[in-house]
Coordinates of C-alpha atoms and ligand atoms in Angstrom, one line a residue:
M1202 CA 0.0 0.0 0.0
D1203 CA 1.4 3.3 -1.1
I1204 CA 0.6 5.7 1.7
T1205 CA 0.9 8.8 -0.5
S1206 CA -2.3 7.7 -2.2
L1207 CA -4.4 7.8 1.0
T1208 CA -6.9 10.4 2.0
I1209 CA -6.7 12.8 4.9
H1210 CA -9.1 10.8 7.0
E1211 CA -7.2 7.6 6.3
L1212 CA -3.9 9.2 7.2
S1213 CA -5.3 10.9 10.2
E1214 CA -6.6 7.5 11.6
R1215 CA -3.1 6.0 11.2
L1216 CA -1.4 9.0 12.8
K1217 CA -3.7 8.9 15.8
K1218 CA -3.1 5.2 16.2
K1219 CA 0.7 5.9 15.9
E1220 CA 1.0 3.5 13.0
L1221 CA 2.6 6.5 11.2
S1222 CA 4.5 9.6 12.3
S1223 CA 4.0 12.9 10.7
V1224 CA 7.7 13.1 10.1
G1225 CA 7.7 9.7 8.4
L1226 CA 4.7 10.6 6.3
T1227 CA 6.2 14.0 5.3
K1228 CA 9.4 12.2 4.2
E1229 CA 7.2 9.7 2.1
F1230 CA 5.6 12.6 0.3
L1231 CA 8.9 14.4 -0.3
A1232 CA 10.2 11.2 -1.8
R1233 CA 7.1 10.8 -3.9
M1234 CA 7.6 14.4 -5.1
E1235 CA 11.2 13.6 -6.0
S1236 CA 10.1 10.7 -8.2
V1237 CA 7.1 12.3 -9.9
E1238 CA 8.0 16.0 -10.1
P1239 CA 10.2 15.5 -13.2
K1240 CA 7.0 14.3 -15.0
I1241 CA 4.4 16.6 -13.5
H1242 CA 6.0 19.9 -12.4
S1243 CA 3.5 21.0 -9.8
F1244 CA 5.7 22.8 -7.3
I1245 CA 7.1 26.2 -7.6
T1246 CA 8.7 26.1 -4.2
V1247 CA 9.3 23.1 -2.0
T1248 CA 9.6 23.9 1.7
A1249 CA 11.1 20.6 2.9
N1250 CA 12.7 22.0 6.1
D1251 CA 9.7 24.0 7.2
A1252 CA 7.6 20.9 6.5
L1253 CA 9.7 18.6 8.6
E1254 CA 9.7 21.2 11.4
A1255 CA 5.9 21.4 11.3
A1256 CA 5.8 17.6 11.2
R1257 CA 7.9 17.3 14.3
H1258 CA 5.6 19.7 16.0
A1259 CA 2.6 17.7 14.9
D1260 CA 4.1 14.5 16.2
K1261 CA 4.4 16.2 19.6
R1262 CA 0.8 17.3 19.5
L1263 CA -0.3 13.7 18.5
A1264 CA 1.8 12.2 21.3
G1265 CA 0.2 14.6 23.8
G1266 CA -3.2 13.6 22.5
K1267 CA -4.5 17.1 23.0
D1268 CA -5.6 19.7 20.5
I1269 CA -5.7 17.3 17.6
T1270 CA -7.7 18.0 14.4
P1271 CA -8.2 15.6 11.4
L1272 CA -5.4 17.7 9.7
T1273 CA -2.8 17.4 12.4
G1274 CA 0.3 16.0 10.8
V1275 CA -1.1 15.8 7.3
P1276 CA 1.0 17.1 4.4
I1277 CA -0.7 19.5 1.9
S1278 CA 0.3 21.9 -0.9
V1279 CA -0.8 25.5 -1.3
K1280 CA -1.5 27.5 -4.5
D1281 CA 1.2 30.1 -4.9
I1282 CA -1.5 32.9 -4.6
F1283 CA -1.8 32.5 -0.8
C1284 CA 0.7 34.6 1.1
T1285 CA 3.0 32.5 3.2
K1286 CA 5.2 34.3 5.8
G1287 CA 8.8 34.1 4.9
V1288 CA 8.1 31.9 1.8
K1289 CA 8.1 33.2 -1.7
T1290 CA 4.7 33.9 -3.1
T1291 CA 4.9 34.4 -6.9
C1292 CA 1.4 34.1 -8.3
A1293 CA 3.4 32.5 -11.1
S1294 CA 4.3 36.0 -12.3
K1295 CA 7.7 37.5 -13.1
I1296 CA 6.5 40.7 -11.3
L1297 CA 6.3 38.8 -8.0
A1298 CA 9.1 36.3 -8.7
D1299 CA 11.0 37.3 -5.6
F1300 CA 8.2 38.5 -3.4
V1301 CA 8.4 37.2 0.2
P1302 CA 5.3 38.1 2.2
P1303 CA 5.9 39.2 5.8
Y1304 CA 2.6 37.5 6.9
D1305 CA 0.4 34.5 6.4
S1306 CA -2.9 34.6 4.6
T1307 CA -5.8 33.7 6.9
V1308 CA -6.3 30.4 5.0
V1309 CA -2.7 29.4 5.5
R1310 CA -2.7 30.5 9.2
R1311 CA -5.8 28.4 9.9
L1312 CA -4.4 25.3 8.2
K1313 CA -1.1 25.7 10.1
D1314 CA -3.1 26.1 13.4
A1315 CA -5.0 22.9 12.6
G1316 CA -1.6 21.2 12.4
A1317 CA -1.4 20.7 8.6
V1318 CA 2.1 20.3 7.2
I1319 CA 2.7 22.6 4.2
L1320 CA 5.1 20.9 1.7
G1321 CA 5.3 23.9 -0.6
K1322 CA 3.7 26.2 -3.1
V1323 CA 2.2 25.0 -6.3
N1324 CA 1.9 26.3 -9.9
M1325 CA -1.0 28.2 -11.4
D1326 CA -1.9 30.5 -14.3
E1327 CA -0.3 33.9 -13.8
F1328 CA -2.5 35.8 -11.3
A1329 CA -5.0 32.9 -11.7
M1330 CA -5.9 34.0 -15.3
G1331 CA -6.4 30.9 -17.4
S1332 CA -7.9 27.4 -17.6
S1333 CA -4.8 25.3 -18.3
T1334 CA -1.9 26.6 -16.1
E1335 CA -0.1 27.3 -19.4
N1336 CA -0.2 31.0 -18.5
S1337 CA 2.3 30.4 -15.6
A1338 CA 5.3 32.6 -16.3
L1339 CA 7.5 30.0 -14.8
F1340 CA 6.8 26.6 -16.3
K1341 CA 3.9 24.3 -17.4
T1342 CA 2.3 21.7 -15.2
L1343 CA 1.3 18.4 -16.8
N1344 CA -1.8 16.3 -16.2
P1345 CA -0.9 13.1 -14.2
W1346 CA -3.4 11.1 -16.2
D1347 CA -1.8 12.0 -19.5
T1348 CA 1.3 14.2 -19.6
S1349 CA 0.6 15.4 -23.1
R1350 CA -2.4 17.2 -21.6
V1351 CA -3.1 20.2 -19.4
P1352 CA -4.1 19.8 -15.7
G1353 CA -6.7 22.5 -16.1
G1354 CA -6.4 25.9 -14.4
S1355 CA -5.9 28.2 -12.9
S1356 CA -5.1 26.0 -9.9
G1357 CA -3.5 23.3 -12.0
G1358 CA -0.6 22.7 -9.6
S1359 CA -3.0 22.1 -6.8
A1360 CA -5.1 19.6 -8.8
A1361 CA -2.0 17.8 -10.3
S1362 CA -0.2 17.6 -6.9
V1363 CA -3.2 15.9 -5.3
A1364 CA -3.8 13.5 -8.2
A1365 CA -0.1 12.6 -8.4
G1366 CA 0.0 11.7 -4.7
E1367 CA 2.5 14.5 -4.0
C1368 CA 0.4 15.7 -1.1
A1369 CA -2.8 14.6 0.7
A1370 CA -4.7 17.7 -0.3
S1371 CA -4.3 21.3 -1.6
V1372 CA -5.8 24.7 -1.5
G1373 CA -6.6 26.8 -4.5
T1374 CA -8.8 29.7 -5.6
D1375 CA -11.8 29.9 -7.8
T1376 CA -12.8 33.1 -9.6
G1377 CA -14.6 31.5 -12.6
G1378 CA -13.9 27.8 -12.1
S1379 CA -10.3 27.6 -11.1
I1380 CA -10.9 25.0 -8.4
R1381 CA -13.7 22.9 -10.1
Q1382 CA -12.3 22.8 -13.6
P1383 CA -8.8 21.5 -12.8
A1384 CA -10.3 19.1 -10.2
S1385 CA -12.4 17.7 -13.0
C1386 CA -9.4 17.5 -15.4
C1387 CA -7.3 15.7 -12.8
G1388 CA -10.0 13.4 -11.3
V1389 CA -10.0 14.9 -7.8
V1390 CA -12.6 16.7 -5.7
G1391 CA -12.6 20.5 -5.8
L1392 CA -14.9 22.7 -3.7
K1393 CA -15.6 26.4 -4.2
P1394 CA -17.4 27.6 -1.1
T1395 CA -20.0 30.4 -0.9
Y1396 CA -18.4 33.8 -1.6
G1397 CA -17.4 35.1 1.9
R1398 CA -17.3 31.7 3.6
V1399 CA -13.5 31.5 3.4
S1400 CA -11.4 34.6 4.1
R1401 CA -9.6 36.3 1.2
Y1402 CA -7.1 38.1 3.5
G1403 CA -3.6 37.5 2.1
M1404 CA -5.0 35.7 -1.0
I1405 CA -3.6 37.8 -3.9
A1406 CA -6.6 39.5 -5.5
F1407 CA -7.6 38.8 -9.1
A1408 CA -11.3 39.8 -9.2
S1409 CA -12.3 40.6 -5.6
S1410 CA -16.1 40.2 -6.0
L1411 CA -15.6 36.6 -7.4
D1412 CA -12.4 35.2 -5.8
Q1413 CA -12.9 32.4 -3.2
G1414 CA -10.5 29.9 -1.8
G1415 CA -11.3 26.2 -1.4
P1416 CA -9.9 22.7 -1.1
F1417 CA -8.7 20.0 -3.5
T1418 CA -9.0 16.5 -2.0
K1419 CA -9.1 12.9 -2.9
D1420 CA -12.7 12.4 -1.7
V1421 CA -15.7 14.3 -0.3
R1422 CA -15.1 13.5 3.4
D1423 CA -11.7 15.2 3.0
S1424 CA -13.3 18.2 1.4
A1425 CA -15.6 18.6 4.4
I1426 CA -12.5 18.3 6.7
M1427 CA -10.6 21.0 4.8
L1428 CA -13.5 23.3 4.6
N1429 CA -14.0 23.1 8.3
A1430 CA -10.4 24.2 8.8
M1431 CA -10.5 27.0 6.3
A1432 CA -14.0 28.6 6.8
G1433 CA -15.2 31.2 9.2
H1434 CA -15.4 34.9 9.9
D1435 CA -12.3 37.0 9.6
P1436 CA -12.4 40.7 10.6
R1437 CA -9.5 41.3 8.2
D1438 CA -11.7 40.6 5.2
S1439 CA -14.7 43.0 5.0
T1440 CA -16.6 40.5 2.7
S1441 CA -16.1 37.6 5.1
I1442 CA -19.5 36.3 6.3
D1443 CA -20.1 36.3 10.0
A1444 CA -22.1 33.1 10.3
P1445 CA -21.4 30.0 12.4
V1446 CA -19.5 27.2 10.6
P1447 CA -21.3 23.9 10.8
D1448 CA -19.5 20.6 11.2
Y1449 CA -19.5 19.7 7.5
A1450 CA -18.7 16.0 8.2
S1451 CA -22.1 15.7 10.0
F1452 CA -23.9 16.1 6.7
L1453 CA -22.2 13.0 5.2
G1454 CA -23.9 9.6 5.1
K1455 CA -27.4 11.0 5.4
G1456 CA -28.3 9.9 1.9
V1457 CA -30.3 11.8 -0.8
K1458 CA -33.7 10.3 -0.3
G1459 CA -36.2 13.0 -1.3
L1460 CA -33.5 15.5 -2.2
K1461 CA -34.5 17.6 -5.2
V1462 CA -31.7 17.8 -7.8
G1463 CA -32.3 20.4 -10.5
I1464 CA -31.1 19.7 -14.0
P1465 CA -30.7 23.0 -16.0
K1466 CA -31.4 22.5 -19.7
E1467 CA -29.0 25.3 -20.6
Y1468 CA -26.1 23.1 -19.3
F1469 CA -26.6 20.2 -21.7
I1470 CA -25.6 21.9 -24.9
E1471 CA -24.4 21.1 -28.3
G1472 CA -20.7 20.9 -28.7
M1473 CA -20.3 19.2 -25.4
D1474 CA -18.1 16.1 -25.6
K1475 CA -20.1 12.9 -26.0
D1476 CA -18.2 11.0 -23.3
V1477 CA -18.7 13.9 -20.9
E1478 CA -22.4 14.0 -21.5
A1479 CA -22.8 10.2 -21.1
A1480 CA -20.9 10.2 -17.8
V1481 CA -22.9 13.1 -16.4
R1482 CA -26.2 11.6 -17.4
G1483 CA -25.1 8.3 -15.9
A1484 CA -24.3 10.2 -12.7
L1485 CA -27.8 11.6 -12.6
E1486 CA -29.2 8.1 -12.8
V1487 CA -27.1 7.1 -9.9
L1488 CA -28.4 10.0 -7.8
K1489 CA -31.9 9.0 -8.8
K1490 CA -31.3 5.4 -7.8
E1491 CA -30.1 6.7 -4.4
G1492 CA -33.5 8.3 -3.9
A1493 CA -33.0 11.8 -5.3
E1494 CA -35.7 13.4 -7.4
L1495 CA -34.5 14.9 -10.6
V1496 CA -36.3 18.1 -11.5
P1497 CA -35.9 20.0 -14.8
I1498 CA -35.1 23.6 -14.2
T1499 CA -34.1 26.6 -16.3
L1500 CA -31.4 29.2 -15.8
P1501 CA -32.3 31.4 -18.7
H1502 CA -29.5 34.0 -18.5
T1503 CA -26.8 31.3 -18.7
E1504 CA -25.8 32.4 -22.2
Y1505 CA -24.6 35.8 -21.0
A1506 CA -22.4 34.4 -18.2
V1507 CA -19.1 34.2 -20.1
A1508 CA -19.5 37.8 -21.4
V1509 CA -20.5 39.2 -18.1
Y1510 CA -17.7 37.4 -16.4
Y1511 CA -15.1 38.7 -18.8
L1512 CA -16.3 42.3 -18.2
V1513 CA -16.6 42.1 -14.4
A1514 CA -13.4 40.0 -13.8
T1515 CA -11.2 42.0 -16.1
A1516 CA -12.5 45.3 -14.7
E1517 CA -11.7 44.3 -11.2
A1518 CA -8.4 42.8 -12.3
S1519 CA -7.2 46.0 -14.0
S1520 CA -7.9 47.8 -10.8
N1521 CA -6.3 45.2 -8.5
L1522 CA -3.2 44.9 -10.6
A1523 CA -2.5 48.6 -10.6
R1524 CA -0.6 48.1 -7.4
Y1525 CA 2.3 46.3 -9.2
D1526 CA 4.1 49.4 -10.3
G1527 CA 7.7 48.7 -9.3
V1528 CA 7.4 50.9 -6.2
K1529 CA 6.0 48.6 -3.5
Y1530 CA 6.4 45.0 -4.7
G1531 CA 8.8 42.8 -6.5
L1532 CA 10.2 43.6 -9.9
R1533 CA 11.5 47.1 -10.8
V1534 CA 12.9 47.9 -14.2
N1535 CA 14.8 51.1 -15.2
E1536 CA 15.7 52.8 -11.9
T1537 CA 17.3 55.7 -13.7
G1538 CA 14.5 57.0 -16.1
S1539 CA 11.5 59.0 -15.2
L1540 CA 8.9 57.6 -12.8
M1541 CA 6.4 57.1 -15.6
D1542 CA 9.1 55.3 -17.6
M1543 CA 9.9 53.0 -14.6
Y1544 CA 6.2 52.1 -14.2
K1545 CA 5.8 51.3 -17.9
R1546 CA 9.0 49.2 -18.2
T1547 CA 8.3 47.4 -15.0
R1548 CA 4.8 46.4 -16.0
D1549 CA 5.8 45.6 -19.5
A1550 CA 8.6 43.2 -18.4
G1551 CA 6.7 41.8 -15.4
F1552 CA 3.3 40.9 -16.8
G1553 CA 2.7 38.1 -19.3
G1554 CA 0.5 38.3 -22.4
E1555 CA -2.8 37.1 -20.9
V1556 CA -2.5 39.4 -17.9
K1557 CA -1.8 42.4 -20.2
R1558 CA -4.8 41.5 -22.3
R1559 CA -7.1 41.5 -19.2
I1560 CA -5.7 44.7 -17.9
M1561 CA -6.4 46.4 -21.3
L1562 CA -9.9 44.9 -21.5
G1563 CA -10.7 45.9 -17.9
T1564 CA -9.4 49.4 -18.3
Y1565 CA -11.4 49.9 -21.4
S1566 CA -14.7 48.7 -19.9
L1567 CA -14.2 51.0 -16.9
S1568 CA -13.2 54.1 -18.9
A1569 CA -15.4 57.2 -19.1
G1570 CA -18.0 56.8 -21.8
Y1571 CA -17.8 53.0 -21.8
Y1572 CA -18.5 52.3 -18.1
D1573 CA -22.3 52.4 -18.4
A1574 CA -22.3 50.4 -21.6
Y1575 CA -20.0 47.6 -20.4
Y1576 CA -19.2 47.4 -16.7
K1577 CA -22.6 48.7 -15.4
K1578 CA -24.6 46.6 -17.9
A1579 CA -22.6 43.5 -17.0
S1580 CA -23.2 44.1 -13.3
Q1581 CA -27.0 44.4 -14.0
V1582 CA -27.0 41.1 -16.0
R1583 CA -25.0 39.6 -13.2
T1584 CA -28.1 40.3 -10.9
L1585 CA -30.3 38.5 -13.5
I1586 CA -28.0 35.5 -13.3
K1587 CA -28.2 35.5 -9.5
N1588 CA -32.0 35.8 -9.7
D1589 CA -32.1 32.7 -12.0
F1590 CA -30.5 30.7 -9.3
D1591 CA -32.8 32.1 -6.6
S1592 CA -35.9 31.0 -8.6
A1593 CA -34.3 27.6 -9.4
F1594 CA -33.6 27.0 -5.8
R1595 CA -37.3 27.4 -5.0
K1596 CA -37.7 24.1 -6.9
C1597 CA -34.7 22.2 -5.9
D1598 CA -32.0 21.7 -3.2
V1599 CA -28.9 21.3 -5.5
I1600 CA -28.2 21.7 -9.2
A1601 CA -26.3 19.1 -11.1
T1602 CA -24.3 19.9 -14.3
P1603 CA -21.1 18.8 -16.1
T1604 CA -18.1 20.7 -14.6
A1605 CA -16.6 21.4 -18.0
P1606 CA -17.7 20.7 -21.6
T1607 CA -14.6 18.5 -22.3
A1608 CA -12.0 16.5 -20.5
A1609 CA -8.4 17.8 -20.2
F1610 CA -7.2 19.1 -23.5
K1611 CA -3.8 18.9 -25.1
L1612 CA -1.0 21.3 -24.2
G1613 CA -0.9 24.1 -26.7
E1614 CA -4.4 23.3 -28.1
K1615 CA -6.1 26.5 -26.9
V1616 CA -3.3 29.0 -26.1
A1617 CA -3.4 30.7 -29.4
D1618 CA -7.1 31.4 -29.2
P1619 CA -8.2 33.1 -25.9
L1620 CA -11.9 32.8 -26.8
T1621 CA -11.9 29.0 -27.0
M1622 CA -9.9 29.0 -23.7
Y1623 CA -12.5 31.2 -22.1
L1624 CA -15.3 28.8 -23.2
S1625 CA -13.8 26.0 -21.0
D1626 CA -15.3 27.8 -18.1
I1627 CA -18.8 28.0 -19.5
F1628 CA -20.3 25.7 -16.8
T1629 CA -18.4 27.1 -13.8
I1630 CA -18.6 30.9 -14.2
S1631 CA -22.3 31.4 -13.3
C1632 CA -21.7 30.0 -9.8
N1633 CA -19.1 32.7 -9.1
L1634 CA -21.2 35.5 -10.5
A1635 CA -24.0 34.3 -8.2
G1636 CA -21.7 33.7 -5.2
I1637 CA -23.1 30.3 -4.5
P1638 CA -21.1 27.1 -3.5
G1639 CA -20.1 24.4 -6.1
I1640 CA -18.2 21.2 -6.1
S1641 CA -16.7 19.0 -8.8
I1642 CA -16.4 15.3 -8.1
P1643 CA -15.1 12.5 -10.4
C1644 CA -17.9 10.8 -12.3
G1645 CA -16.2 8.7 -15.0
F1646 CA -13.6 8.6 -17.7
T1647 CA -13.5 9.3 -21.4
K1648 CA -12.6 6.5 -23.9
D1649 CA -9.0 7.9 -23.7
G1650 CA -8.9 7.4 -19.9
L1651 CA -9.3 11.0 -18.9
P1652 CA -11.3 11.9 -15.8
I1653 CA -14.7 13.6 -16.1
G1654 CA -16.3 15.8 -13.4
L1655 CA -19.8 16.2 -12.1
Q1656 CA -20.6 19.6 -10.7
L1657 CA -23.1 20.2 -7.9
L1658 CA -24.2 23.7 -7.0
G1659 CA -25.9 24.7 -3.8
K1660 CA -27.8 27.5 -2.1
D1661 CA -25.8 30.3 -0.3
L1662 CA -24.0 28.9 2.7
D1663 CA -25.5 25.5 2.0
E1664 CA -22.2 23.7 1.5
G1665 CA -23.5 21.0 3.8
T1666 CA -26.2 19.9 1.4
V1667 CA -23.7 20.0 -1.6
L1668 CA -21.3 17.8 0.4
K1669 CA -24.1 15.4 1.4
A1670 CA -25.2 14.9 -2.2
A1671 CA -21.7 14.6 -3.4
Y1672 CA -20.8 12.0 -0.7
S1673 CA -23.9 10.0 -1.5
Y1674 CA -23.0 9.8 -5.2
E1675 CA -19.3 9.1 -4.4
Q1676 CA -20.1 6.2 -2.0
A1677 CA -22.3 4.6 -4.7
T1678 CA -19.4 4.6 -7.2
D1679 CA -15.7 4.1 -7.2
W1680 CA -14.3 6.7 -9.6
H1681 CA -12.7 8.5 -6.7
K1682 CA -10.6 5.4 -5.9
Q1683 CA -8.9 5.5 -9.2
R1684 CA -5.3 6.9 -9.3
P1685 CA -3.2 7.7 -12.3
R1686 CA -0.3 5.4 -13.1
L1687 CA 2.9 7.4 -13.1
Ligands
LIG1757 N1 -10.4 30.4 -16.4 C1 -11.1 31.6 -15.8 C2 -10.3 32.8 -16.1 O1 -9.3 32.7 -16.8 C3 -11.2 31.4 -14.3 C4 -10.0 31.6 -13.6 C5 -10.2 31.5 -12.1 O2 -11.2 31.0 -11.6 N2 -9.2 32.0 -11.4 O3 -10.6 33.9 -15.7

């Protein structure tokens, strides 16, 4: 039995029974990393010494038998968008290539407090802009199921590192699908919580009204464990929700008898891959067999979601990224010219092509004369999309859809055409615009052996029901037990 393929709850049991030590486990994962990293390239920074130190501390905690959480002693990876005190946080951008934050993001702080062992920081699309991790300014991450393919994005390093057994779990961020889509591509579980459920403090901003951190795990129980460690009110994030955090594990195992699962007709579209459609329809049958009631619903404004997203997200990004000017952070080019010259050269050298494209789109849609026609209009249509979900959730408890229209695509297949790349997020974007929670869980494989994801969306702050339905499906199948051969 390869212990690097085990889940958090399986590892935690063994740690508590002293069948394993956290130091031993951490060394196993570091060894696994050494053997698979040359094929996968998930990690930007490996913090082996800090990890072993944290593991020694966790072993003391486990020996004392006090203050133990299900994460105590368990090795995880962290997307390189979360600030880590004293450890480089690059956002996979040249502009932050040498940035070392003086503080921990709240998510990282909470995971450390729970006793998790952080093995390092993982790759992503630059500033989380992309769906394949190919926009990383540093290197490309490959899909553990087929290394000629992308792992999805933007949290591709998170998804690949979990799928490849380099860590037990990971944390990523989701602005338009960046947790759920790579989870789907890599055959793992990815959860985007309700906007405001997890603190954004110290999570480098892309589009502030959409960004939300969440876990990547090998199964649904682990997702509940991670969310419990990450979620909760944080006075340092003004959009953080001040509501009690339930014990998410308590929702698992309750079954789906009588649960109403909404099936939106707008999400079963032409152009969707046949294998994906068949797997998702098969998953709906499983939910039905487990006792759920399938209800047809409609989300009529779905067709506007991609357009609305690319106006709102780029507008917010252009404003958020104004702070990288060579004065306060990271890279500075041309110290001797005028101030304006220094700004221009720094930003030109520091940002990659996709980031520049988004800054230009966003600046345009916010500029005088265009604001009403683009940004304001997009914000109004966003409300209509939210209203669609509100009416749908009067008829059902969760909504089931494919996570992405295709399985993982080939490296290089979509980089030349930003529009086709943007369309990979067609099924995940509305959830962010509405602020609701969503999960992607494995629901099958294509004929080529590539994982397929089922997406379940829930009501605001109702992660419990989403996890309950996901768990029920998962326990009736064994897709989540498959591991890539590396
Ligand atoms: N792929 C989408 C984009 O490029 C979503 C990214 C994300 O969720 N961070 O904007």
